[in-house]
Amino acid sequence: MVTILSGKRKKLSNNYSIFSPSLIVSVLLLSSSISIICYVTLIAMHLSQQKQPYDGIFVISLQGTPNADPHNEGRLDDFKKAWRKSCGSDPEINVCPGVMDDRRGYGLTRSWLNCLQMARNMNLEVTMIFEDDARLFDNVSSLNFCDAEKRKGKVFSDLPEDTFIAFLGGHTWTYADQGVQKKERFGSQHSQYLEMSFSYGTYGFAVPRRSLDTLLNTIKDDLAHGFIDEDGVRQTEFLSPEKSWYRTAREVGKNMYAIHPLAVWHEGGFSNTWKIDRESITGEDDDESDSEGGIRG
């Protein structure tokens, strides 16, 4: 019996040799390795999506900047408080410390340079720049800015491909086609874009990634050499960035747009550019007081 059983045991062993313990262990190890690789890949993809937002909000503020005018104290806090009041949540923002410069327009332009370089390193599809005295309008379209998914789906999904810069606020608008009657700015849940031939106000604007390098080069050129005014004269004592930006857009075959309806207005208060108190600017009625030269925001 022992011999027979041994023979059977041997035969069974031959028939099922493919299930040898060493092979089973190898298969299990391989399966575990594949599972681990898949798991790690999924985690990496998830983290990558989390680390790579579609857009970014950057706020320039002189709050906390040494030697800044005392009027700037608390202004970044006020921006956050106003955003929280409009949106019901804290803003997810990147703070750009303002740069001091006695020459009109240079400090703000240097601040933009720092902001935009930061945005470029983050590889964002859309970069939004606000000054700390920009405020959201109280309408459905503006409140879409409160949520990242709504910004992507309802605000920037319709951004024209040829956009150089899209102003989110501003004033003294000159429309590219003055024959087209302006639409009512309130009531639309989706943002639209109106082509502009000129405007003032830089307290809120958006830059698509495809225009970022060109804008950076324009800003660097302004800081190094000044800007060219409407008479073709290069000015170095002060900067008027809107004039440079509209000029660059024409040179590279792109267009400037204003969001419709406007997303932000400019709260009244001390102006670091003009060194005086200024009234609020909505841009809705093209305030007559906004017709001076140079930076408006």
mmCIF file with all atom_site columns, C-alpha atoms in Angstrom, residues 42-205:
data_model
loop_
_atom_site.group_PDB
_atom_site.id
_atom_site.type_symbol
_atom_site.label_atom_id
_atom_site.label_alt_id
_atom_site.label_comp_id
_atom_site.label_asym_id
_atom_site.label_entity_id
_atom_site.label_seq_id
_atom_site.pdbx_PDB_ins_code
_atom_site.Cartn_x
_atom_site.Cartn_y
_atom_site.Cartn_z
_atom_site.occupancy
_atom_site.B_iso_or_equiv
_atom_site.pdbx_formal_charge
_atom_site.auth_seq_id
_atom_site.auth_comp_id
_atom_site.auth_asym_id
_atom_site.auth_atom_id
_atom_site.pdbx_PDB_model_num
ATOM 1   C CA . LEU A 1 42  ? -3.072  56.211  -9.667  1.00 0.00 ? 42  LEU A CA 1
ATOM 2   C CA . ILE A 1 43  ? -1.843  58.075  -6.605  1.00 0.00 ? 43  ILE A CA 1
ATOM 3   C CA . ALA A 1 44  ? 0.703   59.960  -8.732  1.00 0.00 ? 44  ALA A CA 1
ATOM 4   C CA . MET A 1 45  ? -1.984  60.897  -11.270 1.00 0.00 ? 45  MET A CA 1
ATOM 5   C CA . HIS A 1 46  ? -4.257  62.090  -8.480  1.00 0.00 ? 46  HIS A CA 1
ATOM 6   C CA . LEU A 1 47  ? -1.526  64.166  -6.879  1.00 0.00 ? 47  LEU A CA 1
ATOM 7   C CA . SER A 1 48  ? -0.554  65.556  -10.266 1.00 0.00 ? 48  SER A CA 1
ATOM 8   C CA . GLN A 1 49  ? -4.121  66.713  -10.846 1.00 0.00 ? 49  GLN A CA 1
ATOM 9   C CA . GLN A 1 50  ? -4.211  68.277  -7.407  1.00 0.00 ? 50  GLN A CA 1
ATOM 10  C CA . LYS A 1 51  ? -0.895  70.074  -7.901  1.00 0.00 ? 51  LYS A CA 1
ATOM 11  C CA . GLN A 1 52  ? -1.789  71.374  -11.370 1.00 0.00 ? 52  GLN A CA 1
ATOM 12  C CA . PRO A 1 53  ? -4.728  73.762  -11.105 1.00 0.00 ? 53  PRO A CA 1
ATOM 13  C CA . TYR A 1 54  ? -6.292  75.160  -14.254 1.00 0.00 ? 54  TYR A CA 1
ATOM 14  C CA . ASP A 1 55  ? -5.977  78.786  -13.205 1.00 0.00 ? 55  ASP A CA 1
ATOM 15  C CA . GLY A 1 56  ? -4.605  80.936  -10.427 1.00 0.00 ? 56  GLY A CA 1
ATOM 16  C CA . ILE A 1 57  ? -5.566  84.145  -8.645  1.00 0.00 ? 57  ILE A CA 1
ATOM 17  C CA . PHE A 1 58  ? -2.745  86.558  -7.835  1.00 0.00 ? 58  PHE A CA 1
ATOM 18  C CA . VAL A 1 59  ? -3.271  89.626  -5.682  1.00 0.00 ? 59  VAL A CA 1
ATOM 19  C CA . ILE A 1 60  ? -0.825  92.523  -5.545  1.00 0.00 ? 60  ILE A CA 1
ATOM 20  C CA . SER A 1 61  ? -0.644  94.329  -2.243  1.00 0.00 ? 61  SER A CA 1
ATOM 21  C CA . LEU A 1 62  ? 1.654   96.744  -0.445  1.00 0.00 ? 62  LEU A CA 1
ATOM 22  C CA . GLN A 1 63  ? 0.337   95.609  2.930   1.00 0.00 ? 63  GLN A CA 1
ATOM 23  C CA . GLY A 1 64  ? 3.385   94.752  4.998   1.00 0.00 ? 64  GLY A CA 1
ATOM 24  C CA . THR A 1 65  ? 5.838   96.242  2.496   1.00 0.00 ? 65  THR A CA 1
ATOM 25  C CA . PRO A 1 66  ? 8.508   98.317  4.267   1.00 0.00 ? 66  PRO A CA 1
ATOM 26  C CA . ASN A 1 67  ? 8.165   102.095 3.738   1.00 0.00 ? 67  ASN A CA 1
ATOM 27  C CA . ALA A 1 68  ? 4.793   101.722 2.009   1.00 0.00 ? 68  ALA A CA 1
ATOM 28  C CA . ASP A 1 69  ? 2.235   104.466 2.581   1.00 0.00 ? 69  ASP A CA 1
ATOM 29  C CA . PRO A 1 70  ? 0.260   103.791 5.793   1.00 0.00 ? 70  PRO A CA 1
ATOM 30  C CA . HIS A 1 71  ? -2.949  103.759 3.739   1.00 0.00 ? 71  HIS A CA 1
ATOM 31  C CA . ASN A 1 72  ? -1.935  100.297 2.548   1.00 0.00 ? 72  ASN A CA 1
ATOM 32  C CA . GLU A 1 73  ? -2.171  98.771  5.987   1.00 0.00 ? 73  GLU A CA 1
ATOM 33  C CA . GLY A 1 74  ? -4.953  96.186  6.076   1.00 0.00 ? 74  GLY A CA 1
ATOM 34  C CA . ARG A 1 75  ? -5.817  96.384  2.370   1.00 0.00 ? 75  ARG A CA 1
ATOM 35  C CA . LEU A 1 76  ? -4.997  92.752  1.625   1.00 0.00 ? 76  LEU A CA 1
ATOM 36  C CA . ASP A 1 77  ? -7.093  91.773  4.636   1.00 0.00 ? 77  ASP A CA 1
ATOM 37  C CA . ASP A 1 78  ? -9.921  93.901  3.238   1.00 0.00 ? 78  ASP A CA 1
ATOM 38  C CA . PHE A 1 79  ? -9.644  92.115  -0.124  1.00 0.00 ? 79  PHE A CA 1
ATOM 39  C CA . LYS A 1 80  ? -9.985  88.740  1.583   1.00 0.00 ? 80  LYS A CA 1
ATOM 40  C CA . LYS A 1 81  ? -12.862 89.974  3.731   1.00 0.00 ? 81  LYS A CA 1
ATOM 41  C CA . ALA A 1 82  ? -14.748 91.349  0.713   1.00 0.00 ? 82  ALA A CA 1
ATOM 42  C CA . TRP A 1 83  ? -14.158 88.124  -1.236  1.00 0.00 ? 83  TRP A CA 1
ATOM 43  C CA . ARG A 1 84  ? -15.396 86.089  1.715   1.00 0.00 ? 84  ARG A CA 1
ATOM 44  C CA . LYS A 1 85  ? -18.514 88.246  1.910   1.00 0.00 ? 85  LYS A CA 1
ATOM 45  C CA . SER A 1 86  ? -19.237 87.798  -1.810  1.00 0.00 ? 86  SER A CA 1
ATOM 46  C CA . CYS A 1 87  ? -18.335 84.129  -2.101  1.00 0.00 ? 87  CYS A CA 1
ATOM 47  C CA . GLY A 1 88  ? -19.003 82.736  1.340   1.00 0.00 ? 88  GLY A CA 1
ATOM 48  C CA . SER A 1 89  ? -15.521 81.238  1.476   1.00 0.00 ? 89  SER A CA 1
ATOM 49  C CA . ASP A 1 90  ? -11.911 82.344  1.755   1.00 0.00 ? 90  ASP A CA 1
ATOM 50  C CA . PRO A 1 91  ? -10.171 83.106  -1.538  1.00 0.00 ? 91  PRO A CA 1
ATOM 51  C CA . GLU A 1 92  ? -7.482  80.723  -2.759  1.00 0.00 ? 92  GLU A CA 1
ATOM 52  C CA . ILE A 1 93  ? -4.959  83.341  -3.769  1.00 0.00 ? 93  ILE A CA 1
ATOM 53  C CA . ASN A 1 94  ? -1.273  83.825  -4.374  1.00 0.00 ? 94  ASN A CA 1
ATOM 54  C CA . VAL A 1 95  ? -0.060  87.052  -2.797  1.00 0.00 ? 95  VAL A CA 1
ATOM 55  C CA . CYS A 1 96  ? 2.385   89.189  -4.772  1.00 0.00 ? 96  CYS A CA 1
ATOM 56  C CA . PRO A 1 97  ? 4.117   91.679  -2.472  1.00 0.00 ? 97  PRO A CA 1
ATOM 57  C CA . GLY A 1 98  ? 3.948   95.136  -4.022  1.00 0.00 ? 98  GLY A CA 1
ATOM 58  C CA . VAL A 1 99  ? 7.166   96.835  -5.110  1.00 0.00 ? 99  VAL A CA 1
ATOM 59  C CA . MET A 1 100 ? 7.964   100.397 -4.109  1.00 0.00 ? 100 MET A CA 1
ATOM 60  C CA . ASP A 1 101 ? 9.132   102.775 -6.833  1.00 0.00 ? 101 ASP A CA 1
ATOM 61  C CA . ASP A 1 102 ? 8.796   106.574 -6.866  1.00 0.00 ? 102 ASP A CA 1
ATOM 62  C CA . ARG A 1 103 ? 8.329   106.676 -10.642 1.00 0.00 ? 103 ARG A CA 1
ATOM 63  C CA . ARG A 1 104 ? 4.645   106.524 -11.615 1.00 0.00 ? 104 ARG A CA 1
ATOM 64  C CA . GLY A 1 105 ? 3.677   103.101 -12.870 1.00 0.00 ? 105 GLY A CA 1
ATOM 65  C CA . TYR A 1 106 ? 7.038   101.441 -12.297 1.00 0.00 ? 106 TYR A CA 1
ATOM 66  C CA . GLY A 1 107 ? 6.257   99.900  -8.917  1.00 0.00 ? 107 GLY A CA 1
ATOM 67  C CA . LEU A 1 108 ? 3.042   98.255  -10.121 1.00 0.00 ? 108 LEU A CA 1
ATOM 68  C CA . THR A 1 109 ? 4.720   97.088  -13.333 1.00 0.00 ? 109 THR A CA 1
ATOM 69  C CA . ARG A 1 110 ? 7.541   95.493  -11.363 1.00 0.00 ? 110 ARG A CA 1
ATOM 70  C CA . SER A 1 111 ? 4.924   93.806  -9.198  1.00 0.00 ? 111 SER A CA 1
ATOM 71  C CA . TRP A 1 112 ? 3.216   92.376  -12.292 1.00 0.00 ? 112 TRP A CA 1
ATOM 72  C CA . LEU A 1 113 ? 6.539   91.017  -13.448 1.00 0.00 ? 113 LEU A CA 1
ATOM 73  C CA . ASN A 1 114 ? 6.973   89.101  -10.194 1.00 0.00 ? 114 ASN A CA 1
ATOM 74  C CA . CYS A 1 115 ? 3.382   87.832  -10.310 1.00 0.00 ? 115 CYS A CA 1
ATOM 75  C CA . LEU A 1 116 ? 3.530   86.669  -13.901 1.00 0.00 ? 116 LEU A CA 1
ATOM 76  C CA . GLN A 1 117 ? 6.871   84.946  -13.453 1.00 0.00 ? 117 GLN A CA 1
ATOM 77  C CA . MET A 1 118 ? 5.394   83.077  -10.501 1.00 0.00 ? 118 MET A CA 1
ATOM 78  C CA . ALA A 1 119 ? 2.403   82.092  -12.626 1.00 0.00 ? 119 ALA A CA 1
ATOM 79  C CA . ARG A 1 120 ? 4.643   80.939  -15.472 1.00 0.00 ? 120 ARG A CA 1
ATOM 80  C CA . ASN A 1 121 ? 6.471   78.584  -13.121 1.00 0.00 ? 121 ASN A CA 1
ATOM 81  C CA . MET A 1 122 ? 3.112   77.134  -12.074 1.00 0.00 ? 122 MET A CA 1
ATOM 82  C CA . ASN A 1 123 ? 2.220   76.367  -15.718 1.00 0.00 ? 123 ASN A CA 1
ATOM 83  C CA . LEU A 1 124 ? -1.326  77.682  -15.406 1.00 0.00 ? 124 LEU A CA 1
ATOM 84  C CA . GLU A 1 125 ? -3.759  77.858  -18.304 1.00 0.00 ? 125 GLU A CA 1
ATOM 85  C CA . VAL A 1 126 ? -5.110  81.208  -17.124 1.00 0.00 ? 126 VAL A CA 1
ATOM 86  C CA . THR A 1 127 ? -3.543  83.743  -14.768 1.00 0.00 ? 127 THR A CA 1
ATOM 87  C CA . MET A 1 128 ? -5.753  86.314  -13.028 1.00 0.00 ? 128 MET A CA 1
ATOM 88  C CA . ILE A 1 129 ? -4.151  89.445  -11.573 1.00 0.00 ? 129 ILE A CA 1
ATOM 89  C CA . PHE A 1 130 ? -6.007  91.650  -9.101  1.00 0.00 ? 130 PHE A CA 1
ATOM 90  C CA . GLU A 1 131 ? -5.027  94.689  -7.100  1.00 0.00 ? 131 GLU A CA 1
ATOM 91  C CA . ASP A 1 132 ? -6.037  94.504  -3.461  1.00 0.00 ? 132 ASP A CA 1
ATOM 92  C CA . ASP A 1 133 ? -8.767  97.121  -3.951  1.00 0.00 ? 133 ASP A CA 1
ATOM 93  C CA . ALA A 1 134 ? -10.584 95.147  -6.657  1.00 0.00 ? 134 ALA A CA 1
ATOM 94  C CA . ARG A 1 135 ? -14.049 93.941  -5.641  1.00 0.00 ? 135 ARG A CA 1
ATOM 95  C CA . LEU A 1 136 ? -16.412 91.428  -7.236  1.00 0.00 ? 136 LEU A CA 1
ATOM 96  C CA . PHE A 1 137 ? -19.682 92.756  -8.610  1.00 0.00 ? 137 PHE A CA 1
ATOM 97  C CA . ASP A 1 138 ? -22.775 91.327  -6.985  1.00 0.00 ? 138 ASP A CA 1
ATOM 98  C CA . ASN A 1 139 ? -24.128 89.381  -9.964  1.00 0.00 ? 139 ASN A CA 1
ATOM 99  C CA . VAL A 1 140 ? -24.234 85.745  -11.050 1.00 0.00 ? 140 VAL A CA 1
ATOM 100 C CA . SER A 1 141 ? -21.459 86.033  -13.635 1.00 0.00 ? 141 SER A CA 1
ATOM 101 C CA . SER A 1 142 ? -19.059 87.668  -11.206 1.00 0.00 ? 142 SER A CA 1
ATOM 102 C CA . LEU A 1 143 ? -19.796 85.134  -8.494  1.00 0.00 ? 143 LEU A CA 1
ATOM 103 C CA . ASN A 1 144 ? -18.687 82.383  -10.877 1.00 0.00 ? 144 ASN A CA 1
ATOM 104 C CA . PHE A 1 145 ? -15.187 83.568  -9.996  1.00 0.00 ? 145 PHE A CA 1
ATOM 105 C CA . CYS A 1 146 ? -15.699 82.195  -6.490  1.00 0.00 ? 146 CYS A CA 1
ATOM 106 C CA . ASP A 1 147 ? -15.379 78.592  -7.670  1.00 0.00 ? 147 ASP A CA 1
ATOM 107 C CA . ALA A 1 148 ? -12.510 77.089  -9.691  1.00 0.00 ? 148 ALA A CA 1
ATOM 108 C CA . GLU A 1 149 ? -14.742 74.702  -11.640 1.00 0.00 ? 149 GLU A CA 1
ATOM 109 C CA . LYS A 1 150 ? -17.192 77.468  -12.530 1.00 0.00 ? 150 LYS A CA 1
ATOM 110 C CA . ARG A 1 151 ? -14.337 79.690  -13.682 1.00 0.00 ? 151 ARG A CA 1
ATOM 111 C CA . LYS A 1 152 ? -13.130 76.923  -15.964 1.00 0.00 ? 152 LYS A CA 1
ATOM 112 C CA . GLY A 1 153 ? -16.550 75.953  -17.298 1.00 0.00 ? 153 GLY A CA 1
ATOM 113 C CA . LYS A 1 154 ? -18.484 79.224  -17.321 1.00 0.00 ? 154 LYS A CA 1
ATOM 114 C CA . VAL A 1 155 ? -15.857 81.979  -17.493 1.00 0.00 ? 155 VAL A CA 1
ATOM 115 C CA . PHE A 1 156 ? -12.788 80.908  -19.426 1.00 0.00 ? 156 PHE A CA 1
ATOM 116 C CA . SER A 1 157 ? -14.261 78.176  -21.625 1.00 0.00 ? 157 SER A CA 1
ATOM 117 C CA . ASP A 1 158 ? -15.401 80.894  -24.061 1.00 0.00 ? 158 ASP A CA 1
ATOM 118 C CA . LEU A 1 159 ? -12.194 82.925  -23.941 1.00 0.00 ? 159 LEU A CA 1
ATOM 119 C CA . PRO A 1 160 ? -11.329 83.652  -27.605 1.00 0.00 ? 160 PRO A CA 1
ATOM 120 C CA . GLU A 1 161 ? -8.285  81.867  -28.983 1.00 0.00 ? 161 GLU A CA 1
ATOM 121 C CA . ASP A 1 162 ? -6.725  85.146  -30.129 1.00 0.00 ? 162 ASP A CA 1
ATOM 122 C CA . THR A 1 163 ? -6.878  86.741  -26.660 1.00 0.00 ? 163 THR A CA 1
ATOM 123 C CA . PHE A 1 164 ? -3.810  88.644  -25.554 1.00 0.00 ? 164 PHE A CA 1
ATOM 124 C CA . ILE A 1 165 ? -5.364  89.998  -22.350 1.00 0.00 ? 165 ILE A CA 1
ATOM 125 C CA . ALA A 1 166 ? -8.939  89.879  -21.069 1.00 0.00 ? 166 ALA A CA 1
ATOM 126 C CA . PHE A 1 167 ? -9.832  92.733  -18.739 1.00 0.00 ? 167 PHE A CA 1
ATOM 127 C CA . LEU A 1 168 ? -12.039 91.650  -15.838 1.00 0.00 ? 168 LEU A CA 1
ATOM 128 C CA . GLY A 1 169 ? -12.600 95.271  -14.886 1.00 0.00 ? 169 GLY A CA 1
ATOM 129 C CA . GLY A 1 170 ? -11.680 98.670  -16.256 1.00 0.00 ? 170 GLY A CA 1
ATOM 130 C CA . HIS A 1 171 ? -13.174 101.828 -17.711 1.00 0.00 ? 171 HIS A CA 1
ATOM 131 C CA . THR A 1 172 ? -13.126 104.414 -20.489 1.00 0.00 ? 172 THR A CA 1
ATOM 132 C CA . TRP A 1 173 ? -13.868 101.660 -22.967 1.00 0.00 ? 173 TRP A CA 1
ATOM 133 C CA . THR A 1 174 ? -13.314 102.085 -26.687 1.00 0.00 ? 174 THR A CA 1
ATOM 134 C CA . TYR A 1 175 ? -14.958 99.178  -28.477 1.00 0.00 ? 175 TYR A CA 1
ATOM 135 C CA . ALA A 1 176 ? -13.384 97.656  -31.561 1.00 0.00 ? 176 ALA A CA 1
ATOM 136 C CA . ASP A 1 177 ? -16.715 97.959  -33.391 1.00 0.00 ? 177 ASP A CA 1
ATOM 137 C CA . GLN A 1 178 ? -18.525 101.050 -32.143 1.00 0.00 ? 178 GLN A CA 1
ATOM 138 C CA . GLY A 1 179 ? -21.419 100.199 -34.442 1.00 0.00 ? 179 GLY A CA 1
ATOM 139 C CA . VAL A 1 180 ? -22.390 97.282  -32.219 1.00 0.00 ? 180 VAL A CA 1
ATOM 140 C CA . GLN A 1 181 ? -24.670 98.414  -29.436 1.00 0.00 ? 181 GLN A CA 1
ATOM 141 C CA . LYS A 1 182 ? -23.391 97.420  -25.997 1.00 0.00 ? 182 LYS A CA 1
ATOM 142 C CA . LYS A 1 183 ? -25.281 94.559  -24.424 1.00 0.00 ? 183 LYS A CA 1
ATOM 143 C CA . GLU A 1 184 ? -26.860 94.847  -21.021 1.00 0.00 ? 184 GLU A CA 1
ATOM 144 C CA . ARG A 1 185 ? -24.112 93.816  -18.607 1.00 0.00 ? 185 ARG A CA 1
ATOM 145 C CA . PHE A 1 186 ? -26.356 92.057  -16.108 1.00 0.00 ? 186 PHE A CA 1
ATOM 146 C CA . GLY A 1 187 ? -28.365 88.862  -16.246 1.00 0.00 ? 187 GLY A CA 1
ATOM 147 C CA . SER A 1 188 ? -26.088 86.424  -18.082 1.00 0.00 ? 188 SER A CA 1
ATOM 148 C CA . GLN A 1 189 ? -24.782 83.443  -16.146 1.00 0.00 ? 189 GLN A CA 1
ATOM 149 C CA . HIS A 1 190 ? -22.059 82.771  -18.713 1.00 0.00 ? 190 HIS A CA 1
ATOM 150 C CA . SER A 1 191 ? -19.325 85.296  -19.406 1.00 0.00 ? 191 SER A CA 1
ATOM 151 C CA . GLN A 1 192 ? -18.816 86.732  -22.869 1.00 0.00 ? 192 GLN A CA 1
ATOM 152 C CA . TYR A 1 193 ? -15.997 88.815  -24.282 1.00 0.00 ? 193 TYR A CA 1
ATOM 153 C CA . LEU A 1 194 ? -16.175 92.126  -26.115 1.00 0.00 ? 194 LEU A CA 1
ATOM 154 C CA . GLU A 1 195 ? -13.260 93.135  -28.325 1.00 0.00 ? 195 GLU A CA 1
ATOM 155 C CA . MET A 1 196 ? -11.670 96.434  -27.322 1.00 0.00 ? 196 MET A CA 1
ATOM 156 C CA . SER A 1 197 ? -9.490  98.895  -29.191 1.00 0.00 ? 197 SER A CA 1
ATOM 157 C CA . PHE A 1 198 ? -8.507  100.695 -25.976 1.00 0.00 ? 198 PHE A CA 1
ATOM 158 C CA . SER A 1 199 ? -9.364  101.059 -22.302 1.00 0.00 ? 199 SER A CA 1
ATOM 159 C CA . TYR A 1 200 ? -7.920  102.047 -18.948 1.00 0.00 ? 200 TYR A CA 1
ATOM 160 C CA . GLY A 1 201 ? -7.735  100.154 -15.678 1.00 0.00 ? 201 GLY A CA 1
ATOM 161 C CA . THR A 1 202 ? -5.466  97.294  -14.653 1.00 0.00 ? 202 THR A CA 1
ATOM 162 C CA . TYR A 1 203 ? -6.992  96.341  -11.313 1.00 0.00 ? 203 TYR A CA 1
ATOM 163 C CA . GLY A 1 204 ? -8.294  93.058  -12.703 1.00 0.00 ? 204 GLY A CA 1
ATOM 164 C CA . PHE A 1 205 ? -7.234  91.147  -15.815 1.00 0.00 ? 205 PHE A CA 1
#
